[in-house]
Amino acid sequence: MQPMPSNLRSFLEACLTPLPSERPSPAELLCHPFLADLQNDRKKNGVNFSFLPSPFKQLHRCHDLNFDLPTTTHGPPPQPHTVASEDDHFADRRIREVYYLWSLAGGEVEAELRKTSLIPSTPPICSLPCVVTSGREEHGSGSGLVTHYDRSVLLLSLDQLRKRLEGMSVADYYPLTETSGGTMPGQERHDSSSLPLAIKEKDVEYQFHRMVMFTRLLESYPHSRSLVMAEAVVDVCPLVRAEVWAALLGVKGDIQEEYAAIDKDTEQLTDRQIDVDIPRCHQYDTLLSSRDGHCKFKRILKAWIGSHPALVYWQGLDSLCAPFLALNFNDEALALACLSTFISKYLHNFFLKDNSSIMQEYLAVFSQMIAFHEPALFNHLDSTAFNPELYAIPWFLTMFTHILPLHKIYYLWDTLLLGNCSFPLFVGVSILQHLRDDLLTFDFNECILMFSDMPDIDIQACIHDAVRAYLATPPSTYLRKHDHTYSPPTDVPPEALREPLSLDVLRQESCPHISAHDVIALCGLEYHALGYGGGARESGPTHSLRSPSSPLQRRAEVGRRRGKSGKGGRKGRKGVLVDIRSQEEFRAGHVPGSLSLPHQLAFQPDGSLTPSLPSSSLSSVRTSRVIIVVANKGKSGPEFARQLVRLRFPHVCVLHNGAAVLRSLGLLTALGEDP
Amino acid sequence: MAAQGKKEHLYKILVIGDLGTGKTSIIKRYVHQFFSPHYRATIGVDFALKVLNWDNSTTIRLQLWDIAGQERFGNMTRVYYKEAVGAFVVFDVTRLSTFEAVQMWKADLDNKVLLPNGKAIPAVLLANKCDLASEGFLGNINQLDDYCREKGFHAWFETSAKENIGIEEAARSLVAKILENDETIDHPQPDGDGIRVGEEDGRAPKKTKCC
């Protein structure tokens, strides 16, 4: 064993100092000779070595509070300030945290002010004199000259809060976050995590634990990013939403410096547009409608434009910026960093000067997802020519910020930020599902009126259904050319994957294409050819195609624990292959277990399925399986699939490149050779 | 269904013009008799419906398509313009640049949509926010008359959504022109893939219904 270098030893000893008051702070430790030497060594070898700065601002803690009390104070006389007693765990917390808990525990500043009559009970205008003579004599006012600025200081009592939190131990204030085995302490302990959000957000004890956990994790961000994500799967503590979102987005670096370096003042052509748009963007919010809010809004938008020379300001950018500004009202740099990261992740190239091809592809894929999940609605909207181009552009371009109020956006984005850039498609599908009953009875005119004034929707239920729809959809069906995050699975024969469709094909075909790779997983098949072993082994549930247990999947499990399970409990949907080639071709080679429904014979003149054994098998699994149409190359497959959608079969898709792919993967068996 | 002998028309009308010229405000005033200084920005397209009892025997439904001001720079307008039979082009009298954009909008319109007889759809020019106009901005009226003749506008009106000036008149003028066109044009059957505005509930796509 090598002896420990002396400076490492002294470093470790410093870390292990038992008395907290004598233990060096992290900032002091960073200057320790051990780390300094390490840094110098790396520099010599040409490796850049630096500590990741936290993107978050340092906020005042209670023990930083140091104000001179003016002579006139209301309320009880101030207690002598107890200097950070060992039991006062509030002293070490940020002021906003204590205020947050204080409010939750029933504190209300306005009521306190009223109690001490610091808020006058009569409106200021009533204290103006009725008549003022030219000699400045005043008549008819009770109070004479009043200044409405009052320098009084009111101490808010923490007694009630302390009583509420009596049961908390030291460990509750300082939870361990890096325990082995990966289970988070706290998570299991507080069974209230499965309660509805509205209740959890009002629960002092629950919010205390969530707040402590999140602030603890955020202190070690970016190192703790995955842990923050794991907690955000459960829910997000409203107090720290701004920082949690930044962490989920992966905001890093010295953002204050970067923000300061951007020119936000030079006049640009887009200033006019921004000036017109800001005063009509989420103006019910008191911060966003304030004068200060407008200035900040403009600076951030200009900074975004300035730092993205390849992109332009499209109307909607303002709505997109609104939630970030409202959450980071005192940190424009963080608001901009979040906005930039968000757009590059979820709205890649949507803000190009000519964004129509990106937008149209997104909408075309969205249309296919409507057909996949809501065939009856798809048929109706299609026949009334009410297509997504007429209503869904503001949905996706602004990620729903144009159509939802801020408090709903917060919940939606708490989940959206856990997903990838395709998840919003399913939020769109889910919104339509929630309006389905009305839409089905509406003609074109009624549809357009409904979307002009978006009806109120239950956002929690909507999010829940969106996650469910997302998890029930094979990923290859919503493949997009403009999805910059897409990376094909490795260890898979290339022919088992699919290429994105051209815009024309996407628009012609109502049903999505599916890759052979997804089909193999859905139908529990195995790769025979070329010695590929991967993929199929953990086959079965659709979502095994995704990285094991994605955040959204875990979110769905949290929802399930809430008892909403019922329909959500299904573990992925299996597939059924519908082979529509001629009977001869089917006999010569097909996938065992697939249904043979030759296209020419499958439908009766009225469009319904011709009664037969395979067609009744198909009808019996109509809601439980993903229906995969296997055809030869050409129009036959898409047409067959379209007819199934007309018959309101959900989850219909077409195997990309058809039977030829199955043949080349060695999956076809001649009749009589079925295993 | 309409009463005995009553004619019903459904017309698709576009409302276009630069952003912030007050298109949405004009529509809200016209349809809901209401004004607010802050409507949210329009992204893509927004809609409104107005029912007019034109005369004793005619009911007219106007489907107003409120196109986002920024769309002139996008490529989506072609989709929105399809099968429109009339248009309002709006500018803001307090901002010269929005007037300069009028001819761009008009050219875009004529470029992308035509009546079944191949002619340009009737367009009415609206000089909005006339309550805020400073003296002399509009030049003299003859000039704007000349401008309209030159650029192919059917008419122009000074309007104010805030003070409710000129909007009803402008709409009557446009609708009268559309009706006139409608009576002279022999409608071919619209092809299948268009947006079938004249059609309700998938019934026969005839723009005029007589029962």
PDB file of C-alpha atoms in Angstrom, chain B residues 13-16 22-25 27-28 40-48 63-69 71 80:
ATOM      1  CA  ILE B  13     -62.812  36.144 -44.879  1.00  0.00           C
ATOM      2  CA  LEU B  14     -59.163  36.767 -44.085  1.00  0.00           C
ATOM      3  CA  VAL B  15     -57.945  39.501 -41.797  1.00  0.00           C
ATOM      4  CA  ILE B  16     -54.292  40.240 -42.493  1.00  0.00           C
ATOM      5  CA  GLY B  22     -55.245  45.620 -34.267  1.00  0.00           C
ATOM      6  CA  LYS B  23     -56.623  42.770 -36.388  1.00  0.00           C
ATOM      7  CA  THR B  24     -57.803  40.818 -33.384  1.00  0.00           C
ATOM      8  CA  SER B  25     -59.287  43.945 -31.796  1.00  0.00           C
ATOM      9  CA  ILE B  27     -62.622  41.223 -35.050  1.00  0.00           C
ATOM     10  CA  LYS B  28     -63.537  41.227 -31.359  1.00  0.00           C
ATOM     11  CA  ARG B  40     -52.839  38.076 -26.535  1.00  0.00           C
ATOM     12  CA  ALA B  41     -50.759  37.823 -29.668  1.00  0.00           C
ATOM     13  CA  THR B  42     -52.082  35.569 -32.409  1.00  0.00           C
ATOM     14  CA  ILE B  43     -49.865  32.642 -33.257  1.00  0.00           C
ATOM     15  CA  GLY B  44     -50.673  30.911 -36.511  1.00  0.00           C
ATOM     16  CA  VAL B  45     -54.348  31.671 -36.959  1.00  0.00           C
ATOM     17  CA  ASP B  46     -57.353  32.498 -34.814  1.00  0.00           C
ATOM     18  CA  PHE B  47     -61.020  32.424 -35.702  1.00  0.00           C
ATOM     19  CA  ALA B  48     -64.328  34.136 -35.148  1.00  0.00           C
ATOM     20  CA  GLN B  63     -65.897  32.965 -40.919  1.00  0.00           C
ATOM     21  CA  LEU B  64     -63.186  35.431 -39.971  1.00  0.00           C
ATOM     22  CA  TRP B  65     -59.640  34.094 -40.166  1.00  0.00           C
ATOM     23  CA  ASP B  66     -57.368  36.204 -38.022  1.00  0.00           C
ATOM     24  CA  ILE B  67     -53.885  35.514 -39.395  1.00  0.00           C
ATOM     25  CA  ALA B  68     -50.859  36.204 -37.194  1.00  0.00           C
ATOM     26  CA  GLY B  69     -49.095  39.388 -38.236  1.00  0.00           C
ATOM     27  CA  GLU B  71     -47.045  34.999 -40.772  1.00  0.00           C
ATOM     28  CA  TYR B  80     -54.748  29.644 -44.400  1.00  0.00           C
TER      29      TYR B  80
END
